[in-house]
Amino acid sequence: MKRAQEHPELAETLRRRRFLGVAAGATAATLVGTATANAAQTGTSAQSDTSAQKGRGGPLVPRGHLGIQLYTLRDQVQSIGFAGVFKELARYGYDQVEFAGYTQGTGDITLKQLTRLMRDHGLRGIGSHVGYYSDDPKAYTFATNLTQVLDDAEALGLPHVGTASGPWRYGSTVDGWKRCAEEFNTYGAAAKARGMKFYQHNHAEEFSFATDRPDVRLYDVLLAETDPELVHLEMDIYWAYVGQYRFGKRVDGSPAPFEPLDYVLRAPHRYPLFHVKDGEHDETATDGYRMVDVGDGDIDYRRFLTAVGRTHGGRRHHWMVEHDEPADSLTTARRSARYLRSLRCGGRG
């Protein structure tokens, strides 16, 4: 995959970008009475009993389901290479990586080399962000080079391949988004035929209203017009809450509140991936939040994780740490993983 700089449409999306394992559903600790009765026979039961008394159960982020969007680490990928970054990610306890380009300024590297590097460091490629469309017929996007995009994802063994581009190709009208939904269905069908899932990653603007129907939220059009078996969603939780802040009222000022979590709970199977980023609430900021490392902000991770984890198949979701402009990307990756790994079912984290 070419670098974002070589894809104007994807690069613009990335410039606009200014957020968590699966909850509950883990095996509960042994009941106090039973553990006490068996404590003499096994130290493990006694240890589980101690955890239960403290209100701590299994991890909210299951092993094998914590990842990071490599866009977060783009500076480090360019300076120390994929191998150096993957080594650090393995040390921090990550299981997965999500790509935002397959070179990221490192020069020539083959998909086979990337696959080997992931394997050598115990990481799995879980998804990839690719541009939606371009006026350049040679551009690396779903609209212009669908077969190559899917070939590359398949070569890397990715179970998901998607776009961080919003459905703005034909404007911000209901019909315009319906046209985009039709194209997304086409990409989803092609991905499904290869054994992969196509997905779309939101920013805040997807929760705005159609210009021709100011009573209709555009994200609702996307959900209604795409086939749930073909088009999946990667909720960027931070941007969804920014959308809640910015678009909680219609253009005429009438209330239009929504809760991002409710979208997931209504159709949890449509959200295989999440972007995990955090924000401090700030009324002076246009977005209502200022992005910070995961665990340093005001987004209620425990509530979100627990609710998603209680859904059917809740432990199948994948959680990608991301920060768009980290001060120190490796520190962000390390601190975010440590925080998420510390969260336990029933505990305070």
CSV table of C-alpha atoms in Angstrom, one decimal, residues 76-315:
chain,number,residue,atom,x,y,z
A,76,GLN,CA,8.4,5.8,15.0
A,77,VAL,CA,7.8,3.6,12.0
A,78,GLN,CA,9.7,6.0,9.9
A,79,SER,CA,12.6,6.4,12.4
A,80,ILE,CA,13.1,2.8,13.7
A,81,GLY,CA,11.1,0.8,11.2
A,82,PHE,CA,8.3,-1.7,11.5
A,83,ALA,CA,10.6,-4.2,13.2
A,84,GLY,CA,11.6,-1.8,16.0
A,85,VAL,CA,8.0,-0.7,16.5
A,86,PHE,CA,6.6,-4.3,16.6
A,87,LYS,CA,9.3,-5.2,19.2
A,88,GLU,CA,8.1,-2.4,21.4
A,89,LEU,CA,4.4,-3.3,20.9
A,90,ALA,CA,5.1,-6.9,21.9
A,91,ARG,CA,6.8,-5.7,25.1
A,92,TYR,CA,3.8,-3.5,25.9
A,93,GLY,CA,1.4,-6.4,25.6
A,94,TYR,CA,-0.3,-5.7,22.3
A,95,ASP,CA,-1.7,-8.6,20.3
A,96,GLN,CA,-2.7,-6.9,17.0
A,97,VAL,CA,-1.9,-4.0,14.7
A,98,GLU,CA,-4.1,-2.1,12.3
A,99,PHE,CA,-2.4,-0.6,9.2
A,100,ALA,CA,-2.7,2.9,7.7
A,101,GLY,CA,-0.5,2.2,4.8
A,102,TYR,CA,1.9,-0.7,4.3
A,103,THR,CA,5.1,1.4,4.0
A,104,GLN,CA,4.5,4.5,6.1
A,105,GLY,CA,7.6,6.3,4.9
A,106,THR,CA,10.0,3.4,5.4
A,107,GLY,CA,10.8,2.9,1.7
A,108,ASP,CA,10.3,-0.5,0.0
A,109,ILE,CA,9.0,-3.3,2.2
A,110,THR,CA,7.1,-6.3,0.9
A,111,LEU,CA,3.9,-7.7,2.2
A,112,LYS,CA,5.8,-10.9,2.8
A,113,GLN,CA,8.3,-9.1,5.0
A,114,LEU,CA,5.6,-7.4,6.9
A,115,THR,CA,3.9,-10.7,7.5
A,116,ARG,CA,7.1,-12.2,8.8
A,117,LEU,CA,7.8,-9.3,11.1
A,118,MET,CA,4.3,-9.6,12.7
A,119,ARG,CA,4.8,-13.3,13.2
A,120,ASP,CA,8.3,-12.9,14.6
A,121,HIS,CA,6.9,-10.5,17.3
A,122,GLY,CA,3.7,-12.4,18.1
A,123,LEU,CA,1.4,-9.8,16.4
A,124,ARG,CA,-1.5,-10.3,14.1
A,125,GLY,CA,-2.7,-7.9,11.5
A,126,ILE,CA,-6.4,-7.3,12.2
A,127,GLY,CA,-7.4,-4.6,9.7
A,128,SER,CA,-6.3,-1.8,7.4
A,129,HIS,CA,-7.4,1.7,6.4
A,130,VAL,CA,-7.5,2.3,2.7
A,131,GLY,CA,-8.8,5.3,0.8
A,132,TYR,CA,-12.4,5.2,-0.5
A,133,TYR,CA,-12.1,6.9,-3.8
A,134,SER,CA,-9.9,9.2,-5.9
A,135,ASP,CA,-10.1,11.1,-9.2
A,136,ASP,CA,-6.9,9.4,-10.2
A,137,PRO,CA,-7.8,6.0,-11.7
A,138,LYS,CA,-4.4,4.6,-10.6
A,139,ALA,CA,-4.9,5.6,-6.9
A,140,TYR,CA,-4.9,2.9,-4.3
A,141,THR,CA,-8.5,3.1,-3.2
A,142,PHE,CA,-11.5,0.8,-3.1
A,143,ALA,CA,-13.2,2.7,-5.9
A,144,THR,CA,-10.2,2.6,-8.3
A,145,ASN,CA,-8.3,-0.6,-7.4
A,146,LEU,CA,-10.6,-2.9,-5.5
A,147,THR,CA,-8.9,-6.1,-6.6
A,148,GLN,CA,-5.5,-5.0,-5.6
A,149,VAL,CA,-6.7,-3.7,-2.2
A,150,LEU,CA,-8.3,-7.0,-1.5
A,151,ASP,CA,-5.2,-9.0,-2.8
A,152,ASP,CA,-2.9,-7.1,-0.4
A,153,ALA,CA,-5.2,-7.5,2.6
A,154,GLU,CA,-5.5,-11.2,1.8
A,155,ALA,CA,-1.7,-11.6,1.4
A,156,LEU,CA,-1.3,-10.1,4.9
A,157,GLY,CA,-4.0,-12.4,6.3
A,158,LEU,CA,-6.2,-9.5,7.4
A,159,PRO,CA,-9.7,-10.5,8.5
A,160,HIS,CA,-10.9,-6.9,8.0
A,161,VAL,CA,-10.2,-4.2,5.5
A,162,GLY,CA,-11.9,-0.9,5.4
A,163,THR,CA,-11.7,2.9,5.1
A,164,ALA,CA,-11.4,5.8,7.4
A,165,SER,CA,-13.1,8.0,4.8
A,166,GLY,CA,-16.7,9.1,5.3
A,167,PRO,CA,-19.4,8.6,2.6
A,168,TRP,CA,-19.1,12.1,1.3
A,169,ARG,CA,-18.3,11.3,-2.3
A,170,TYR,CA,-21.7,12.5,-3.6
A,171,GLY,CA,-22.2,15.3,-1.0
A,172,SER,CA,-24.1,15.4,2.3
A,173,THR,CA,-27.7,14.7,1.1
A,174,VAL,CA,-29.6,11.6,1.8
A,175,ASP,CA,-29.5,10.4,-1.8
A,176,GLY,CA,-25.7,11.1,-1.9
A,177,TRP,CA,-25.2,8.9,1.1
A,178,LYS,CA,-27.4,6.2,-0.4
A,179,ARG,CA,-25.2,6.1,-3.4
A,180,CYS,CA,-22.1,5.7,-1.2
A,181,ALA,CA,-23.9,2.9,0.7
A,182,GLU,CA,-24.5,1.1,-2.6
A,183,GLU,CA,-20.8,1.3,-3.3
A,184,PHE,CA,-19.9,0.1,0.2
A,185,ASN,CA,-22.2,-2.9,-0.3
A,186,THR,CA,-20.3,-3.7,-3.4
A,187,TYR,CA,-16.9,-3.6,-1.6
A,188,GLY,CA,-18.4,-5.6,1.3
A,189,ALA,CA,-19.6,-8.3,-1.1
A,190,ALA,CA,-16.2,-8.5,-2.7
A,191,ALA,CA,-14.4,-8.7,0.7
A,192,LYS,CA,-16.8,-11.3,1.9
A,193,ALA,CA,-16.1,-13.5,-1.1
A,194,ARG,CA,-12.5,-13.4,0.0
A,195,GLY,CA,-13.4,-14.3,3.6
A,196,MET,CA,-12.9,-10.7,4.9
A,197,LYS,CA,-15.1,-8.0,6.4
A,198,PHE,CA,-15.3,-4.5,4.9
A,199,TYR,CA,-15.7,-1.7,7.4
A,200,GLN,CA,-16.0,2.0,7.7
A,201,HIS,CA,-14.4,4.1,10.5
A,202,ASN,CA,-16.3,7.2,11.6
A,203,HIS,CA,-15.2,10.7,12.6
A,204,ALA,CA,-17.5,13.2,14.2
A,205,GLU,CA,-19.1,14.6,11.0
A,206,GLU,CA,-20.9,11.3,10.2
A,207,PHE,CA,-23.2,12.2,13.0
A,208,SER,CA,-24.2,15.5,11.4
A,209,PHE,CA,-27.5,16.0,9.5
A,210,ALA,CA,-28.3,15.8,5.8
A,211,THR,CA,-28.3,19.2,4.1
A,212,ASP,CA,-31.6,18.3,2.3
A,213,ARG,CA,-33.2,16.7,5.3
A,214,PRO,CA,-32.1,18.5,8.4
A,215,ASP,CA,-34.1,16.1,10.5
A,216,VAL,CA,-32.1,13.0,9.3
A,217,ARG,CA,-28.7,12.1,10.9
A,218,LEU,CA,-26.4,10.9,8.2
A,219,TYR,CA,-25.0,8.0,10.2
A,220,ASP,CA,-28.5,6.6,10.4
A,221,VAL,CA,-28.7,6.7,6.6
A,222,LEU,CA,-25.4,4.8,6.3
A,223,LEU,CA,-26.7,2.1,8.8
A,224,ALA,CA,-30.0,1.8,7.1
A,225,GLU,CA,-28.8,1.6,3.5
A,226,THR,CA,-25.9,-0.8,4.0
A,227,ASP,CA,-26.3,-4.5,4.2
A,228,PRO,CA,-25.4,-5.6,7.8
A,229,GLU,CA,-23.9,-8.8,6.4
A,230,LEU,CA,-21.6,-6.9,4.0
A,231,VAL,CA,-20.8,-3.6,5.7
A,232,HIS,CA,-19.4,-3.4,9.2
A,233,LEU,CA,-18.4,-0.4,11.4
A,234,GLU,CA,-15.3,0.5,13.3
A,235,MET,CA,-16.6,2.9,15.9
A,236,ASP,CA,-14.0,5.5,16.9
A,237,ILE,CA,-15.4,6.1,20.4
A,238,TYR,CA,-13.7,9.5,20.8
A,239,TRP,CA,-15.0,10.9,17.6
A,240,ALA,CA,-18.5,9.5,18.3
A,241,TYR,CA,-18.6,11.4,21.6
A,242,VAL,CA,-17.3,14.5,19.8
A,243,GLY,CA,-20.2,14.0,17.4
A,244,GLN,CA,-22.6,13.7,20.4
A,245,TYR,CA,-21.3,17.1,21.6
A,246,ARG,CA,-21.3,18.9,18.3
A,247,PHE,CA,-24.5,17.4,16.8
A,248,GLY,CA,-26.8,17.0,19.8
A,249,LYS,CA,-29.0,19.6,18.3
A,250,ARG,CA,-30.4,20.1,14.8
A,251,VAL,CA,-29.6,23.1,12.7
A,252,ASP,CA,-32.8,24.8,13.9
A,253,GLY,CA,-31.6,24.3,17.5
A,254,SER,CA,-34.1,21.6,18.5
A,255,PRO,CA,-32.7,18.8,20.7
A,256,ALA,CA,-31.4,15.7,19.0
A,257,PRO,CA,-29.5,13.8,21.6
A,258,PHE,CA,-28.0,10.4,21.0
A,259,GLU,CA,-25.7,8.0,22.8
A,260,PRO,CA,-22.9,6.3,20.8
A,261,LEU,CA,-23.1,3.2,22.9
A,262,ASP,CA,-26.7,2.7,21.9
A,263,TYR,CA,-25.7,2.2,18.3
A,264,VAL,CA,-23.4,-0.7,19.3
A,265,LEU,CA,-26.0,-2.3,21.6
A,266,ARG,CA,-28.6,-2.3,18.9
A,267,ALA,CA,-26.4,-4.2,16.5
A,268,PRO,CA,-23.2,-5.4,18.2
A,269,HIS,CA,-22.4,-7.8,15.4
A,270,ARG,CA,-21.9,-4.8,13.1
A,271,TYR,CA,-19.0,-3.5,15.2
A,272,PRO,CA,-16.1,-5.9,15.1
A,273,LEU,CA,-13.5,-3.2,15.7
A,274,PHE,CA,-13.3,-0.1,17.9
A,275,HIS,CA,-10.8,2.8,18.1
A,276,VAL,CA,-9.8,3.4,21.6
A,277,LYS,CA,-8.8,7.0,22.3
A,278,ASP,CA,-9.6,9.3,25.2
A,279,GLY,CA,-10.5,13.0,25.7
A,280,GLU,CA,-10.7,15.5,28.4
A,281,HIS,CA,-14.0,17.4,28.3
A,282,ASP,CA,-13.3,21.0,27.4
A,283,GLU,CA,-16.2,23.4,26.7
A,284,THR,CA,-13.7,25.9,25.2
A,285,ALA,CA,-12.7,23.5,22.5
A,286,THR,CA,-14.7,23.3,19.2
A,287,ASP,CA,-15.0,19.5,19.6
A,288,GLY,CA,-15.9,19.6,23.3
A,289,TYR,CA,-12.8,17.4,24.1
A,290,ARG,CA,-9.1,17.5,23.9
A,291,MET,CA,-7.4,14.3,23.0
A,292,VAL,CA,-5.3,12.6,25.6
A,293,ASP,CA,-3.8,9.2,26.3
A,294,VAL,CA,-6.2,6.4,27.1
A,295,GLY,CA,-7.0,6.5,30.8
A,296,ASP,CA,-6.2,10.2,31.2
A,297,GLY,CA,-9.6,11.5,29.9
A,298,ASP,CA,-13.3,11.6,30.8
A,299,ILE,CA,-14.7,9.0,28.5
A,300,ASP,CA,-16.3,6.3,30.6
A,301,TYR,CA,-14.4,3.2,29.4
A,302,ARG,CA,-15.7,0.9,32.1
A,303,ARG,CA,-19.3,1.6,31.2
A,304,PHE,CA,-18.7,1.2,27.5
A,305,LEU,CA,-16.7,-2.0,27.8
A,306,THR,CA,-18.9,-3.7,30.3
A,307,ALA,CA,-22.0,-3.0,28.2
A,308,VAL,CA,-20.5,-4.2,25.0
A,309,GLY,CA,-19.1,-7.3,26.7
A,310,ARG,CA,-22.5,-8.3,27.9
A,311,THR,CA,-23.9,-8.5,24.4
A,312,HIS,CA,-24.1,-11.8,22.6
A,313,GLY,CA,-20.6,-12.6,21.3
A,314,GLY,CA,-19.3,-9.6,23.2
A,315,ARG,CA,-15.8,-11.0,23.6
